[in-house]
PDB file of C-alpha atoms in Angstrom:
ATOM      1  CA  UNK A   2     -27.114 -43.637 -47.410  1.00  0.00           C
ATOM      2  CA  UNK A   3     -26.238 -45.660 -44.628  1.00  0.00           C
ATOM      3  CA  UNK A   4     -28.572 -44.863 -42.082  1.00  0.00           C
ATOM      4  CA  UNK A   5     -31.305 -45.350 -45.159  1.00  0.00           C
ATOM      5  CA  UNK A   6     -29.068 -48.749 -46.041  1.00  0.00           C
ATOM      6  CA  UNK A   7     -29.234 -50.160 -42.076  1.00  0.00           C
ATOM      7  CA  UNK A   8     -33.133 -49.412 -42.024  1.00  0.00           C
ATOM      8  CA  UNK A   9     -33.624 -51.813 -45.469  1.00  0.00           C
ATOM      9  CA  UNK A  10     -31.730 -54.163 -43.820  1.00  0.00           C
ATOM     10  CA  UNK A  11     -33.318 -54.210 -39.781  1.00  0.00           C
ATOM     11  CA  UNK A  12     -36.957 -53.781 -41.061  1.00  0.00           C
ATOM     12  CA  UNK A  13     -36.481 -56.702 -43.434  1.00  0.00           C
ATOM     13  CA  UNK A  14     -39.883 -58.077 -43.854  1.00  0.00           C
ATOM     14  CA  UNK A  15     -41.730 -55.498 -43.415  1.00  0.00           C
ATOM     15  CA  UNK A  16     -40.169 -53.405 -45.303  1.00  0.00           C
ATOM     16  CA  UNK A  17     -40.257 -55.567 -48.213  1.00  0.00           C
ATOM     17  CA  UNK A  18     -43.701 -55.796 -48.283  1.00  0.00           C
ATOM     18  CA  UNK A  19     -44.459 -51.972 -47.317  1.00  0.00           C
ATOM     19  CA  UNK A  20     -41.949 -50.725 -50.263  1.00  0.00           C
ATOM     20  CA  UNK A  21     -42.156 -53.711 -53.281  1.00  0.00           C
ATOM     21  CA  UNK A  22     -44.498 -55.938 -52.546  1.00  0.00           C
ATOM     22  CA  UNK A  23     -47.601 -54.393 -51.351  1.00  0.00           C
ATOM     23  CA  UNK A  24     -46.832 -51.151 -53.537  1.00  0.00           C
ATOM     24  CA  UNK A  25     -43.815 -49.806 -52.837  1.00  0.00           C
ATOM     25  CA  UNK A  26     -43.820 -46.750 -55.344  1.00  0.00           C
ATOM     26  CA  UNK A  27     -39.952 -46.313 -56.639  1.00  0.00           C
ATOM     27  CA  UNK A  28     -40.271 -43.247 -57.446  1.00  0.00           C
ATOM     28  CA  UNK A  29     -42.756 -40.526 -55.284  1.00  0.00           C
ATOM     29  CA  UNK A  30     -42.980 -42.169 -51.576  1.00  0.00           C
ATOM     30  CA  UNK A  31     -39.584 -42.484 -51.061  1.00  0.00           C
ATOM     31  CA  UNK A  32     -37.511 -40.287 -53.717  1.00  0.00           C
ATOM     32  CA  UNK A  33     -34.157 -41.141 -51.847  1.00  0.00           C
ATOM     33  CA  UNK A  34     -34.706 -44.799 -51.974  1.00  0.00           C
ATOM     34  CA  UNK A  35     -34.406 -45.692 -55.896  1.00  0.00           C
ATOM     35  CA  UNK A  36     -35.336 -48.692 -57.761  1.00  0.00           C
ATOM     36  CA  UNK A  37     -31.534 -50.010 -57.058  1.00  0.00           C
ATOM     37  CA  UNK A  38     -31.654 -49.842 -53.678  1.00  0.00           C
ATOM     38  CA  UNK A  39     -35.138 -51.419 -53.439  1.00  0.00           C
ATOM     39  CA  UNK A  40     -33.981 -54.734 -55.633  1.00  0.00           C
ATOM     40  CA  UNK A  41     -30.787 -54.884 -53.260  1.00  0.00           C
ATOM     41  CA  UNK A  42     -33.027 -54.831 -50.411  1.00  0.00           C
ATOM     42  CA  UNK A  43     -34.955 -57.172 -51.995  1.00  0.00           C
ATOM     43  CA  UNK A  44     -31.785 -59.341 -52.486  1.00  0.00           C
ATOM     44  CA  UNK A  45     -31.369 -59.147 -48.863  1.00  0.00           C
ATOM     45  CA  UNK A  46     -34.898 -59.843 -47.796  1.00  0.00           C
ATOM     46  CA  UNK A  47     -35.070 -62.789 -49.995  1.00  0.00           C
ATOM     47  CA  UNK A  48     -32.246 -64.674 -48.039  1.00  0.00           C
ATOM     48  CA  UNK A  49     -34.864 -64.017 -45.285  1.00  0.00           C
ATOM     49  CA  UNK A  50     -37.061 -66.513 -46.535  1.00  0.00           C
ATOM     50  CA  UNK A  51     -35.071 -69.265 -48.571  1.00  0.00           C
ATOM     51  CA  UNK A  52     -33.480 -72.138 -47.266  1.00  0.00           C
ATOM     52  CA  UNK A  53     -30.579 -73.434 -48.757  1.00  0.00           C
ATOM     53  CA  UNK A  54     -29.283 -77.407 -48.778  1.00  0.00           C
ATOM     54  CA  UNK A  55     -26.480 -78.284 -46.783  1.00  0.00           C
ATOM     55  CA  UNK A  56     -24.705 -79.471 -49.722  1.00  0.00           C
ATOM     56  CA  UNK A  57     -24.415 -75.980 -51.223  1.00  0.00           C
ATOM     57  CA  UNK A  58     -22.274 -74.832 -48.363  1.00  0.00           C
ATOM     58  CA  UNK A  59     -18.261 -76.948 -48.194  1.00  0.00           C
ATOM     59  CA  UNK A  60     -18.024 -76.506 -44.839  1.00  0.00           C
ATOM     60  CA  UNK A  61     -19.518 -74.782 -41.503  1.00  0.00           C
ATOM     61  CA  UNK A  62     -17.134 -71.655 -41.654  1.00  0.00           C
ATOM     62  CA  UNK A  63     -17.517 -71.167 -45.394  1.00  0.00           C
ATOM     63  CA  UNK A  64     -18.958 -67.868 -46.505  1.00  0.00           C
ATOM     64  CA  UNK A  65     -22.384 -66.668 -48.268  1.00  0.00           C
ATOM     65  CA  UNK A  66     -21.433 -65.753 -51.246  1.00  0.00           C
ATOM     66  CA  UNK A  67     -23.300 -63.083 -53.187  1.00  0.00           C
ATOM     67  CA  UNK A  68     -22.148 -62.597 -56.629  1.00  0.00           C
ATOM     68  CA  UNK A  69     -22.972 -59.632 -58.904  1.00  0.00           C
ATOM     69  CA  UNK A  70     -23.289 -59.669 -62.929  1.00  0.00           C
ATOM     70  CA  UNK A  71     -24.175 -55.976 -63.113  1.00  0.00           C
ATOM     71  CA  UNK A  72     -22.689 -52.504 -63.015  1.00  0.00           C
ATOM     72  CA  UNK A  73     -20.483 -50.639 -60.276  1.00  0.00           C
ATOM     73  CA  UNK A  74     -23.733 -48.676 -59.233  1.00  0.00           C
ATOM     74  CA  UNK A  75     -25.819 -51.903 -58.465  1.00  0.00           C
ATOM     75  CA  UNK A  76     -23.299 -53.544 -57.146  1.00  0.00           C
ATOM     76  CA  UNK A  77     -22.149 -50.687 -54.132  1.00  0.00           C
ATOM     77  CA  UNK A  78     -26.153 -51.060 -53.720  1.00  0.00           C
ATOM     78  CA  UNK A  79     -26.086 -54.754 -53.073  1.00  0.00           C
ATOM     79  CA  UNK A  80     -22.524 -54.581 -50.774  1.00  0.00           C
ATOM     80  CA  UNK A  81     -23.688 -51.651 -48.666  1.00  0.00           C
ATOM     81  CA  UNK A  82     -27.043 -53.429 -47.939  1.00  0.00           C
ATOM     82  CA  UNK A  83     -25.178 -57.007 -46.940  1.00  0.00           C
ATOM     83  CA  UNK A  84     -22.805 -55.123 -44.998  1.00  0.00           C
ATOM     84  CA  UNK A  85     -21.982 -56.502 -41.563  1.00  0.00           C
ATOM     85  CA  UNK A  86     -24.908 -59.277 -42.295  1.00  0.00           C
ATOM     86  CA  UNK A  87     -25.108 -62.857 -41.899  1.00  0.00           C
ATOM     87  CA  UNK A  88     -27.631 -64.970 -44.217  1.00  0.00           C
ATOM     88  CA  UNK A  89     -27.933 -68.775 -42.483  1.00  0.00           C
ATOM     89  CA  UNK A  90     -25.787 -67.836 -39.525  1.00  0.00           C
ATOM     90  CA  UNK A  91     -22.458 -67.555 -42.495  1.00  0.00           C
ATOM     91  CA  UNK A  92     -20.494 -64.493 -42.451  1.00  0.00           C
ATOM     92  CA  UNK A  93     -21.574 -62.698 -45.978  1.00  0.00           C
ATOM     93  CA  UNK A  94     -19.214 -61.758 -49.200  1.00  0.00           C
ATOM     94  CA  UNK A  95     -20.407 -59.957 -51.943  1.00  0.00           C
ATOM     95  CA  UNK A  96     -18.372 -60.758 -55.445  1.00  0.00           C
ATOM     96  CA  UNK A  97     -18.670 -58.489 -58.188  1.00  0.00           C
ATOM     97  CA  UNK A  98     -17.769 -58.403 -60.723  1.00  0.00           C
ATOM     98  CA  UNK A  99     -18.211 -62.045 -60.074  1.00  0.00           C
ATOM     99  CA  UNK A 100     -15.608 -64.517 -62.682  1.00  0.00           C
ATOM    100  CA  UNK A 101     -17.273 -66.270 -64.811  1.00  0.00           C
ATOM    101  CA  UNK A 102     -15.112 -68.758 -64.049  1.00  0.00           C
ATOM    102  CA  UNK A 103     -16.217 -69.172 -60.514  1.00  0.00           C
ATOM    103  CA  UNK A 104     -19.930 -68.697 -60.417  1.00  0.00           C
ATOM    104  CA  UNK A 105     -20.982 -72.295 -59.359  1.00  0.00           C
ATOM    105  CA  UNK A 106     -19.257 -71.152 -56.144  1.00  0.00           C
ATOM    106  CA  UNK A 107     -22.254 -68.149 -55.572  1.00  0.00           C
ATOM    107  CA  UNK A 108     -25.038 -68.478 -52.841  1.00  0.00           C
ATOM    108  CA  UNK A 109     -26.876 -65.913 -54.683  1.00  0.00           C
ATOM    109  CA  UNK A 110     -26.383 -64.904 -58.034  1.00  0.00           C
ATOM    110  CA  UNK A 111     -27.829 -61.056 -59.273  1.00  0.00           C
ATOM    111  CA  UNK A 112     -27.536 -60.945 -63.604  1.00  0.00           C
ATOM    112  CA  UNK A 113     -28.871 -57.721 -64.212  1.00  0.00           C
ATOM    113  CA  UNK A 114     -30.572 -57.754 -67.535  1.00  0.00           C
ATOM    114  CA  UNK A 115     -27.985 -55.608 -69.372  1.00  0.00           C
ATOM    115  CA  UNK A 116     -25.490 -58.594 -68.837  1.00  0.00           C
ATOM    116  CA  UNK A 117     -25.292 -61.123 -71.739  1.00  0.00           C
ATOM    117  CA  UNK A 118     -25.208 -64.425 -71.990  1.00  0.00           C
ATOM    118  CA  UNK A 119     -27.969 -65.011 -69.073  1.00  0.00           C
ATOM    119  CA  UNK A 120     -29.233 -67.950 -71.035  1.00  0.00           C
ATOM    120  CA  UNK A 121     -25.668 -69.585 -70.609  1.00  0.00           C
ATOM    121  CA  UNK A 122     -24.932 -68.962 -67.269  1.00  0.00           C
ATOM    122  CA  UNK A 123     -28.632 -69.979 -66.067  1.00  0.00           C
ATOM    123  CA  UNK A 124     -28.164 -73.427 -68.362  1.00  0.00           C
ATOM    124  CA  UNK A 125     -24.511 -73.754 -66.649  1.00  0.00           C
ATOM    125  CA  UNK A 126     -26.144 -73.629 -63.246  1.00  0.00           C
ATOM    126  CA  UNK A 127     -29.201 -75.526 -63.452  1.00  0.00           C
ATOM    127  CA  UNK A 128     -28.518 -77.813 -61.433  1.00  0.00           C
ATOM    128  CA  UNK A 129     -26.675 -75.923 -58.186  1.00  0.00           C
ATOM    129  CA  UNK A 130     -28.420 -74.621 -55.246  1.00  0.00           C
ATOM    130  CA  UNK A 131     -27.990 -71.153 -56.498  1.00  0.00           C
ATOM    131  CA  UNK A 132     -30.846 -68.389 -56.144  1.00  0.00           C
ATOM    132  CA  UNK A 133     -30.340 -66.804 -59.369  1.00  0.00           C
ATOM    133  CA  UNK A 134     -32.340 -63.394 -59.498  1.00  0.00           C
ATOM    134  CA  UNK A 135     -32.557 -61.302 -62.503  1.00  0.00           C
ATOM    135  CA  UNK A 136     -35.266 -59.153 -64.302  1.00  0.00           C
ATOM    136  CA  UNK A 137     -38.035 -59.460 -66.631  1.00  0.00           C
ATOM    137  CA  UNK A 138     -39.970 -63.146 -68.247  1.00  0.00           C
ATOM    138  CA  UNK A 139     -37.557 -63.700 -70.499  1.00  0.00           C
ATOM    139  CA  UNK A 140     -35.409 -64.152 -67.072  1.00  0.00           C
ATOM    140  CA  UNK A 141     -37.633 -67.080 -65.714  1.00  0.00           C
ATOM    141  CA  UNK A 142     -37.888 -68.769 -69.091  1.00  0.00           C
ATOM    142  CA  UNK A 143     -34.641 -69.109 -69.230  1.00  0.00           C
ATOM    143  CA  UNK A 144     -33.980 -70.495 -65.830  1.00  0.00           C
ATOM    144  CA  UNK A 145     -33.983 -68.155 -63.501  1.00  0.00           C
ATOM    145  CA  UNK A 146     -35.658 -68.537 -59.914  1.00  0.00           C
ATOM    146  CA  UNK A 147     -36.733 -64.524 -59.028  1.00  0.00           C
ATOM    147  CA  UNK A 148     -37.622 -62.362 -61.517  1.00  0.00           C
ATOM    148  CA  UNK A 149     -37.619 -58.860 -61.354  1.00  0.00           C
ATOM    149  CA  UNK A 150     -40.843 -56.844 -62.643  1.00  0.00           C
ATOM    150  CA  UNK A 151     -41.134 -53.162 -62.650  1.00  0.00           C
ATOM    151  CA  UNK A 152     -44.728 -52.263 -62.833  1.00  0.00           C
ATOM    152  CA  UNK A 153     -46.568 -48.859 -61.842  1.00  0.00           C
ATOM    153  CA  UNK A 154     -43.386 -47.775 -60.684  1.00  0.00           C
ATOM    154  CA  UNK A 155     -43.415 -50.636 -58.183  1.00  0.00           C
ATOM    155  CA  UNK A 156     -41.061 -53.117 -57.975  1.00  0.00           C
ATOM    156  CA  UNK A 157     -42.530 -56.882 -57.773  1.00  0.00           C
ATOM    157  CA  UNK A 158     -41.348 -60.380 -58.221  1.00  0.00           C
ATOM    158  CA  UNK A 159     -42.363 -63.597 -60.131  1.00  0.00           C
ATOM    159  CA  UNK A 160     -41.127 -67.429 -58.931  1.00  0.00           C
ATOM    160  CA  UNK A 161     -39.670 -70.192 -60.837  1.00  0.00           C
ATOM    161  CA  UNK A 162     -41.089 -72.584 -58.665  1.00  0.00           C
ATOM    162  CA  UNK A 163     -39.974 -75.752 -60.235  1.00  0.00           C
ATOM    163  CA  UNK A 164     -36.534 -74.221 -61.319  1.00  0.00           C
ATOM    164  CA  UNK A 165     -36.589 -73.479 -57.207  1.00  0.00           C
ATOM    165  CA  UNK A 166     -37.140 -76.604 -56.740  1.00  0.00           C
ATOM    166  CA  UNK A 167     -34.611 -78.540 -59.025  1.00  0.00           C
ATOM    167  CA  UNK A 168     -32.025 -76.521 -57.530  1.00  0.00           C
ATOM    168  CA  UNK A 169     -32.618 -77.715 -53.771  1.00  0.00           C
ATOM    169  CA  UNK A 170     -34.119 -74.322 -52.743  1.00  0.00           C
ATOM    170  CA  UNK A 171     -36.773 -74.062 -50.477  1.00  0.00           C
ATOM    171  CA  UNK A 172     -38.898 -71.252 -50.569  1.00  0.00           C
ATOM    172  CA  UNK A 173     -40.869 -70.329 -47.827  1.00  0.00           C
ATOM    173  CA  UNK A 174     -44.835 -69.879 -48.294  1.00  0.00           C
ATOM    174  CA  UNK A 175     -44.165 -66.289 -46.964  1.00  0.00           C
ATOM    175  CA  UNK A 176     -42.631 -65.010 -49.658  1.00  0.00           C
ATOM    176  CA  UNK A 177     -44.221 -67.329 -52.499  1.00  0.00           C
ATOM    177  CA  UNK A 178     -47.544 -65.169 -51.228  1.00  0.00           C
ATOM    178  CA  UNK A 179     -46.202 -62.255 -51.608  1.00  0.00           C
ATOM    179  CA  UNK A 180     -45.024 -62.842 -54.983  1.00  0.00           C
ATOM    180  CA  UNK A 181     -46.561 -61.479 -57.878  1.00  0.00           C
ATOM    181  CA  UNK A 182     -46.568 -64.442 -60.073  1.00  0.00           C
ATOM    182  CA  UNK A 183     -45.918 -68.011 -59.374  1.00  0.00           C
ATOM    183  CA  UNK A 184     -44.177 -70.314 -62.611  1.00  0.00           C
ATOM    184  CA  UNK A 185     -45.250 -72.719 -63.546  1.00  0.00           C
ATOM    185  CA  UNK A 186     -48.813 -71.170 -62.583  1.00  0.00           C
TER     186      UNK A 186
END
């Protein structure tokens, strides 16, 4: 797992395309390499290609905080593939469970779509410079800026575009290409 974890990670872009984006198959091209792993690498990758404000960070030495609303499974997924990484030049920290409490201190916020209350948190939020990533529509109308989609056995991506943009995120053209949808279209 981590030699399979450290190749996500170093082949970043091209990887991302290769496995999701461009039809990365999550279950016969790569049977060790699951539909977890891909959506942490996609987690990863993401960071690649988003710019945050400097108001979302308190200071120069203050960490990238990835925070986790999902199961123990997910979550190893996400901390073994930001292991030893930097996003922005900031050392990284992966938080899960992640309080509830303390979510408007995330970077990146993961609600997998068995977590409730994903209307709440996304309304609580609206307004940070969060990347909020979680899976399905439903996700997006809500608030969210990525959305997971699992189609074909391939794991793709829609954009909240202007939820991106109300947060202070900008997302490079790069990825907005890439992506399989684009809100509001």
């Amino acid at each position: 797992m981590a030699v399979l974890t450290h190749r996500l990670r170093r082949h970043g872009a091209g990887l991302l395309l290769a496995l999701g984006l461009l039809g990365g198959d999550v279950s016969a091209q790569r049977p060790h390499v699951g539909e977890q792993g891909l959506k942490a690498a996609f987690l990863y990758n993401f960071t690649r290609f988003i710019e945050w404000p400097t108001f979302a960070f308190a200071g120069s030495s203050e960490s990238f905080d990835v925070c986790v609303l999902a199961g123990p499974a997910f979550s190893r997924e996400v901390e073994a593939v930001f292991a030893g990484e930097q996003v922005a030049g900031r050392a990284v920290r992966v938080v899960f469970p992640a309080p509830l409490e303390n979510l408007k201190s995330c970077h990146l916020l993961y609600i997998a779509r068995e977590q409730g209350q994903a209307a709440q948190h996304l309304s609580d939020l609206a307004q940070m410079p969060i990347l909020t990533v979680g899976e399905g529509r439903r996700f997006l109308e809500q608030g969210g800026v990525i959305a997971f989609q699992v189609e074909n056995n391939r794991v793709r991506f829609d954009v909240n575009r202007r939820r991106a943009e109300a947060t202070g995120l900008i997302i490079s053209s790069k990825l907005l290409r890439v992506a399989r949808e684009l809100w509001p279209a």
